[in-house]
Amino acid sequence: MDNPERILIIRLSAIGDVVMASPLIGAFRRTYPDSRISWLVEKGSKDVLSGNPELDEVIVWPRDEWRRLLKGWRFIKLIKEVFAFIRKLRQKPGYDLALDAQGLLKSGIWAFLSGAKVRAGIGSKEGSRFLMTRVIDRSGASDRISSQYLLGAEALGLDTSDFSMRFPTGPEGDRFVDSVMSRAGIGDRFAVFCPFTTRPQKHWIEERWGELAGLISNELGMPVMILGGPGDKEAAGRIRESAVKRFIDMAGETTIKQAAGLIKGSSLLVGVDTGLTHMGIALGAPTVALFGATCPYLDTGSETAAVIYHPMECSPCRRNPTCDGKFPCMASITVNEVMETVADLTVKR
């Protein structure tokens, strides 16, 4: 369309997906430099976007707060808040273009409720296609990171000359790195492990993290830091106990911006299919991604990032594993294989 004055990007969650969709901001900004660009996102992923100089506004959908009101039977307050949020979203002047980059019913509903004249959905499903004025087929997406969003950008005629992921760490992240390094008594070379995600079929064998940490510490001279959320502290403790060398356990101790600062300052990241791993690629950290039940990409688009993936007959099972909890796709990834990949990346840097 010709010069939309107000643009709304919708990718509600999760952290890694918002990171991978972030090149859309620059593509819109280069194509429509004078337009106002907003992004609708859930609270848990908003820090991926905050501080991005090319984005005018981050709109947070208070989904968790609405759920609490619903569970507490506070229906009148919930209805008032829902309608107030919709009014704010539709306030004049309205959106000319809404891009649903998630393609689900919940994101499609918000595109529709935004009142945008043009509503484009990338791979719209779950009935959301009926809420769009245009559906962009993503079946031709390549194995490269962010490829489905690149397809959407190209279909809209955006400038994709630089389709790189962006994650502004800000001063909070930088200050936190200095503080952690000082407290832990480590130098400027350290490795970061990101072993945790929401699904067990995406996890690597816990004991292997401890073995890998010992090799990285002994052979590369890097202390190892483990990152994760508050719910990962118990698992982080088990990994820490299995390690020969001391871990710096930061699980549950950081905000998203602080974790990003540590990743940006690291000399190596090893992680599973989780938002922090994708963040590592966005921030230019040498990254080894371990994939199995899911494989969001094979081509990282970076010489200092690599994927280890051994597909099985059942791959990718995503949310429906059929291996009785054995997860052979992840078990087939050996410590030596990871170390060989790490050695290749650290030589290239």
PDB file of N, CA and C in Angstrom, residues 238-298:
ATOM      1  N   ARG A 238      21.008 -28.754  39.892  1.00  0.00           N
ATOM      2  CA  ARG A 238      21.433 -30.117  39.542  1.00  0.00           C
ATOM      3  C   ARG A 238      22.597 -30.087  38.557  1.00  0.00           C
ATOM      4  N   ILE A 239      22.519 -29.200  37.572  1.00  0.00           N
ATOM      5  CA  ILE A 239      23.610 -29.082  36.599  1.00  0.00           C
ATOM      6  C   ILE A 239      24.880 -28.607  37.293  1.00  0.00           C
ATOM      7  N   ARG A 240      24.727 -27.653  38.176  1.00  0.00           N
ATOM      8  CA  ARG A 240      25.884 -27.117  38.902  1.00  0.00           C
ATOM      9  C   ARG A 240      26.564 -28.212  39.725  1.00  0.00           C
ATOM     10  N   GLU A 241      25.767 -29.071  40.350  1.00  0.00           N
ATOM     11  CA  GLU A 241      26.321 -30.150  41.176  1.00  0.00           C
ATOM     12  C   GLU A 241      27.025 -31.212  40.338  1.00  0.00           C
ATOM     13  N   SER A 242      26.597 -31.367  39.073  1.00  0.00           N
ATOM     14  CA  SER A 242      27.211 -32.384  38.213  1.00  0.00           C
ATOM     15  C   SER A 242      28.512 -31.905  37.578  1.00  0.00           C
ATOM     16  N   ALA A 243      28.806 -30.622  37.726  1.00  0.00           N
ATOM     17  CA  ALA A 243      29.972 -30.046  37.055  1.00  0.00           C
ATOM     18  C   ALA A 243      31.229 -30.204  37.897  1.00  0.00           C
ATOM     19  N   VAL A 244      32.330 -30.466  37.222  1.00  0.00           N
ATOM     20  CA  VAL A 244      33.628 -30.543  37.900  1.00  0.00           C
ATOM     21  C   VAL A 244      34.096 -29.139  38.264  1.00  0.00           C
ATOM     22  N   LYS A 245      33.906 -28.212  37.327  1.00  0.00           N
ATOM     23  CA  LYS A 245      34.313 -26.825  37.549  1.00  0.00           C
ATOM     24  C   LYS A 245      33.136 -26.016  38.098  1.00  0.00           C
ATOM     25  N   ARG A 246      33.446 -24.934  38.786  1.00  0.00           N
ATOM     26  CA  ARG A 246      32.416 -24.099  39.395  1.00  0.00           C
ATOM     27  C   ARG A 246      31.624 -23.331  38.336  1.00  0.00           C
ATOM     28  N   PHE A 247      30.311 -23.383  38.455  1.00  0.00           N
ATOM     29  CA  PHE A 247      29.421 -22.580  37.628  1.00  0.00           C
ATOM     30  C   PHE A 247      29.158 -21.237  38.305  1.00  0.00           C
ATOM     31  N   ILE A 248      28.912 -20.229  37.511  1.00  0.00           N
ATOM     32  CA  ILE A 248      28.347 -18.984  38.028  1.00  0.00           C
ATOM     33  C   ILE A 248      26.857 -19.075  37.733  1.00  0.00           C
ATOM     34  N   ASP A 249      26.066 -19.352  38.738  1.00  0.00           N
ATOM     35  CA  ASP A 249      24.644 -19.642  38.555  1.00  0.00           C
ATOM     36  C   ASP A 249      23.837 -18.351  38.622  1.00  0.00           C
ATOM     37  N   MET A 250      23.321 -17.919  37.463  1.00  0.00           N
ATOM     38  CA  MET A 250      22.513 -16.705  37.388  1.00  0.00           C
ATOM     39  C   MET A 250      21.055 -17.012  37.064  1.00  0.00           C
ATOM     40  N   ALA A 251      20.657 -18.275  37.173  1.00  0.00           N
ATOM     41  CA  ALA A 251      19.271 -18.647  36.872  1.00  0.00           C
ATOM     42  C   ALA A 251      18.321 -17.943  37.838  1.00  0.00           C
ATOM     43  N   GLY A 252      17.352 -17.246  37.285  1.00  0.00           N
ATOM     44  CA  GLY A 252      16.379 -16.531  38.096  1.00  0.00           C
ATOM     45  C   GLY A 252      16.880 -15.246  38.714  1.00  0.00           C
ATOM     46  N   GLU A 253      18.076 -14.810  38.322  1.00  0.00           N
ATOM     47  CA  GLU A 253      18.692 -13.639  38.953  1.00  0.00           C
ATOM     48  C   GLU A 253      18.758 -12.424  38.036  1.00  0.00           C
ATOM     49  N   THR A 254      18.193 -12.506  36.845  1.00  0.00           N
ATOM     50  CA  THR A 254      18.336 -11.408  35.880  1.00  0.00           C
ATOM     51  C   THR A 254      16.997 -11.010  35.271  1.00  0.00           C
ATOM     52  N   THR A 255      16.919  -9.774  34.843  1.00  0.00           N
ATOM     53  CA  THR A 255      15.850  -9.353  33.942  1.00  0.00           C
ATOM     54  C   THR A 255      16.248  -9.748  32.520  1.00  0.00           C
ATOM     55  N   ILE A 256      15.347  -9.562  31.573  1.00  0.00           N
ATOM     56  CA  ILE A 256      15.672  -9.853  30.173  1.00  0.00           C
ATOM     57  C   ILE A 256      16.821  -8.962  29.698  1.00  0.00           C
ATOM     58  N   LYS A 257      16.778  -7.684  30.037  1.00  0.00           N
ATOM     59  CA  LYS A 257      17.838  -6.761  29.622  1.00  0.00           C
ATOM     60  C   LYS A 257      19.177  -7.145  30.250  1.00  0.00           C
ATOM     61  N   GLN A 258      19.158  -7.561  31.503  1.00  0.00           N
ATOM     62  CA  GLN A 258      20.398  -7.957  32.168  1.00  0.00           C
ATOM     63  C   GLN A 258      20.968  -9.231  31.557  1.00  0.00           C
ATOM     64  N   ALA A 259      20.085 -10.195  31.271  1.00  0.00           N
ATOM     65  CA  ALA A 259      20.541 -11.426  30.607  1.00  0.00           C
ATOM     66  C   ALA A 259      21.130 -11.099  29.244  1.00  0.00           C
ATOM     67  N   ALA A 260      20.484 -10.172  28.530  1.00  0.00           N
ATOM     68  CA  ALA A 260      20.994  -9.769  27.217  1.00  0.00           C
ATOM     69  C   ALA A 260      22.369  -9.127  27.336  1.00  0.00           C
ATOM     70  N   GLY A 261      22.568  -8.341  28.381  1.00  0.00           N
ATOM     71  CA  GLY A 261      23.876  -7.733  28.596  1.00  0.00           C
ATOM     72  C   GLY A 261      24.958  -8.776  28.813  1.00  0.00           C
ATOM     73  N   LEU A 262      24.649  -9.811  29.596  1.00  0.00           N
ATOM     74  CA  LEU A 262      25.612 -10.891  29.834  1.00  0.00           C
ATOM     75  C   LEU A 262      25.908 -11.652  28.551  1.00  0.00           C
ATOM     76  N   ILE A 263      24.875 -11.901  27.764  1.00  0.00           N
ATOM     77  CA  ILE A 263      25.062 -12.612  26.491  1.00  0.00           C
ATOM     78  C   ILE A 263      25.915 -11.784  25.536  1.00  0.00           C
ATOM     79  N   LYS A 264      25.613 -10.497  25.455  1.00  0.00           N
ATOM     80  CA  LYS A 264      26.379  -9.606  24.577  1.00  0.00           C
ATOM     81  C   LYS A 264      27.849  -9.561  24.980  1.00  0.00           C
ATOM     82  N   GLY A 265      28.113  -9.627  26.277  1.00  0.00           N
ATOM     83  CA  GLY A 265      29.487  -9.555  26.757  1.00  0.00           C
ATOM     84  C   GLY A 265      30.222 -10.877  26.766  1.00  0.00           C
ATOM     85  N   SER A 266      29.526 -11.976  26.442  1.00  0.00           N
ATOM     86  CA  SER A 266      30.138 -13.302  26.519  1.00  0.00           C
ATOM     87  C   SER A 266      31.004 -13.595  25.298  1.00  0.00           C
ATOM     88  N   SER A 267      31.895 -14.563  25.461  1.00  0.00           N
ATOM     89  CA  SER A 267      32.736 -15.025  24.351  1.00  0.00           C
ATOM     90  C   SER A 267      32.189 -16.289  23.715  1.00  0.00           C
ATOM     91  N   LEU A 268      31.127 -16.854  24.303  1.00  0.00           N
ATOM     92  CA  LEU A 268      30.533 -18.088  23.785  1.00  0.00           C
ATOM     93  C   LEU A 268      29.180 -18.303  24.441  1.00  0.00           C
ATOM     94  N   LEU A 269      28.220 -18.771  23.644  1.00  0.00           N
ATOM     95  CA  LEU A 269      26.923 -19.181  24.178  1.00  0.00           C
ATOM     96  C   LEU A 269      26.590 -20.562  23.636  1.00  0.00           C
ATOM     97  N   VAL A 270      26.169 -21.463  24.506  1.00  0.00           N
ATOM     98  CA  VAL A 270      25.641 -22.764  24.096  1.00  0.00           C
ATOM     99  C   VAL A 270      24.245 -22.875  24.686  1.00  0.00           C
ATOM    100  N   GLY A 271      23.256 -23.176  23.849  1.00  0.00           N
ATOM    101  CA  GLY A 271      21.890 -23.227  24.356  1.00  0.00           C
ATOM    102  C   GLY A 271      20.981 -24.078  23.505  1.00  0.00           C
ATOM    103  N   VAL A 272      19.808 -24.354  24.041  1.00  0.00           N
ATOM    104  CA  VAL A 272      18.788 -25.115  23.324  1.00  0.00           C
ATOM    105  C   VAL A 272      17.860 -24.129  22.613  1.00  0.00           C
ATOM    106  N   ASP A 273      16.750 -24.646  22.079  1.00  0.00           N
ATOM    107  CA  ASP A 273      15.801 -23.795  21.367  1.00  0.00           C
ATOM    108  C   ASP A 273      15.015 -22.967  22.382  1.00  0.00           C
ATOM    109  N   THR A 274      15.592 -21.854  22.752  1.00  0.00           N
ATOM    110  CA  THR A 274      14.982 -20.955  23.725  1.00  0.00           C
ATOM    111  C   THR A 274      15.309 -19.518  23.342  1.00  0.00           C
ATOM    112  N   GLY A 275      14.555 -18.581  23.889  1.00  0.00           N
ATOM    113  CA  GLY A 275      14.725 -17.194  23.498  1.00  0.00           C
ATOM    114  C   GLY A 275      16.116 -16.652  23.715  1.00  0.00           C
ATOM    115  N   LEU A 276      16.780 -17.061  24.791  1.00  0.00           N
ATOM    116  CA  LEU A 276      18.120 -16.552  25.079  1.00  0.00           C
ATOM    117  C   LEU A 276      19.128 -16.994  24.027  1.00  0.00           C
ATOM    118  N   THR A 277      18.940 -18.190  23.472  1.00  0.00           N
ATOM    119  CA  THR A 277      19.844 -18.668  22.415  1.00  0.00           C
ATOM    120  C   THR A 277      19.686 -17.828  21.154  1.00  0.00           C
ATOM    121  N   HIS A 278      18.445 -17.569  20.756  1.00  0.00           N
ATOM    122  CA  HIS A 278      18.207 -16.730  19.575  1.00  0.00           C
ATOM    123  C   HIS A 278      18.737 -15.314  19.816  1.00  0.00           C
ATOM    124  N   MET A 279      18.634 -14.880  21.059  1.00  0.00           N
ATOM    125  CA  MET A 279      19.165 -13.574  21.439  1.00  0.00           C
ATOM    126  C   MET A 279      20.678 -13.524  21.226  1.00  0.00           C
ATOM    127  N   GLY A 280      21.355 -14.644  21.506  1.00  0.00           N
ATOM    128  CA  GLY A 280      22.800 -14.704  21.311  1.00  0.00           C
ATOM    129  C   GLY A 280      23.196 -14.409  19.882  1.00  0.00           C
ATOM    130  N   ILE A 281      22.451 -14.978  18.930  1.00  0.00           N
ATOM    131  CA  ILE A 281      22.737 -14.722  17.516  1.00  0.00           C
ATOM    132  C   ILE A 281      22.473 -13.257  17.192  1.00  0.00           C
ATOM    133  N   ALA A 282      21.367 -12.719  17.716  1.00  0.00           N
ATOM    134  CA  ALA A 282      21.030 -11.317  17.461  1.00  0.00           C
ATOM    135  C   ALA A 282      22.096 -10.370  17.995  1.00  0.00           C
ATOM    136  N   LEU A 283      22.720 -10.742  19.110  1.00  0.00           N
ATOM    137  CA  LEU A 283      23.704  -9.872  19.757  1.00  0.00           C
ATOM    138  C   LEU A 283      25.128 -10.140  19.301  1.00  0.00           C
ATOM    139  N   GLY A 284      25.304 -11.085  18.386  1.00  0.00           N
ATOM    140  CA  GLY A 284      26.623 -11.342  17.817  1.00  0.00           C
ATOM    141  C   GLY A 284      27.531 -12.207  18.659  1.00  0.00           C
ATOM    142  N   ALA A 285      26.989 -12.881  19.677  1.00  0.00           N
ATOM    143  CA  ALA A 285      27.810 -13.782  20.485  1.00  0.00           C
ATOM    144  C   ALA A 285      28.059 -15.076  19.708  1.00  0.00           C
ATOM    145  N   PRO A 286      29.269 -15.638  19.741  1.00  0.00           N
ATOM    146  CA  PRO A 286      29.483 -16.960  19.141  1.00  0.00           C
ATOM    147  C   PRO A 286      28.522 -17.959  19.791  1.00  0.00           C
ATOM    148  N   THR A 287      27.647 -18.547  18.996  1.00  0.00           N
ATOM    149  CA  THR A 287      26.520 -19.312  19.540  1.00  0.00           C
ATOM    150  C   THR A 287      26.434 -20.698  18.929  1.00  0.00           C
ATOM    151  N   VAL A 288      26.251 -21.705  19.783  1.00  0.00           N
ATOM    152  CA  VAL A 288      25.972 -23.069  19.341  1.00  0.00           C
ATOM    153  C   VAL A 288      24.572 -23.424  19.821  1.00  0.00           C
ATOM    154  N   ALA A 289      23.660 -23.668  18.885  1.00  0.00           N
ATOM    155  CA  ALA A 289      22.269 -23.988  19.204  1.00  0.00           C
ATOM    156  C   ALA A 289      22.044 -25.486  19.058  1.00  0.00           C
ATOM    157  N   LEU A 290      21.479 -26.105  20.089  1.00  0.00           N
ATOM    158  CA  LEU A 290      21.222 -27.539  20.102  1.00  0.00           C
ATOM    159  C   LEU A 290      19.732 -27.773  19.882  1.00  0.00           C
ATOM    160  N   PHE A 291      19.379 -28.311  18.715  1.00  0.00           N
ATOM    161  CA  PHE A 291      17.977 -28.505  18.357  1.00  0.00           C
ATOM    162  C   PHE A 291      17.640 -29.984  18.243  1.00  0.00           C
ATOM    163  N   GLY A 292      16.369 -30.321  18.503  1.00  0.00           N
ATOM    164  CA  GLY A 292      15.933 -31.703  18.393  1.00  0.00           C
ATOM    165  C   GLY A 292      14.460 -31.817  18.068  1.00  0.00           C
ATOM    166  N   ALA A 293      13.603 -31.709  19.091  1.00  0.00           N
ATOM    167  CA  ALA A 293      12.159 -31.814  18.881  1.00  0.00           C
ATOM    168  C   ALA A 293      11.632 -30.657  18.044  1.00  0.00           C
ATOM    169  N   THR A 294      12.338 -29.557  18.085  1.00  0.00           N
ATOM    170  CA  THR A 294      12.020 -28.401  17.246  1.00  0.00           C
ATOM    171  C   THR A 294      13.288 -27.973  16.522  1.00  0.00           C
ATOM    172  N   CYS A 295      13.097 -27.378  15.370  1.00  0.00           N
ATOM    173  CA  CYS A 295      14.243 -26.865  14.614  1.00  0.00           C
ATOM    174  C   CYS A 295      13.788 -25.627  13.857  1.00  0.00           C
ATOM    175  N   PRO A 296      13.763 -24.463  14.535  1.00  0.00           N
ATOM    176  CA  PRO A 296      13.232 -23.253  13.904  1.00  0.00           C
ATOM    177  C   PRO A 296      14.066 -22.746  12.737  1.00  0.00           C
ATOM    178  N   TYR A 297      15.338 -23.137  12.674  1.00  0.00           N
ATOM    179  CA  TYR A 297      16.214 -22.750  11.567  1.00  0.00           C
ATOM    180  C   TYR A 297      17.446 -23.635  11.591  1.00  0.00           C
ATOM    181  N   LEU A 298      18.090 -23.736  10.432  1.00  0.00           N
ATOM    182  CA  LEU A 298      19.378 -24.425  10.314  1.00  0.00           C
ATOM    183  C   LEU A 298      20.481 -23.446   9.932  1.00  0.00           C
TER     184      LEU A 298
END
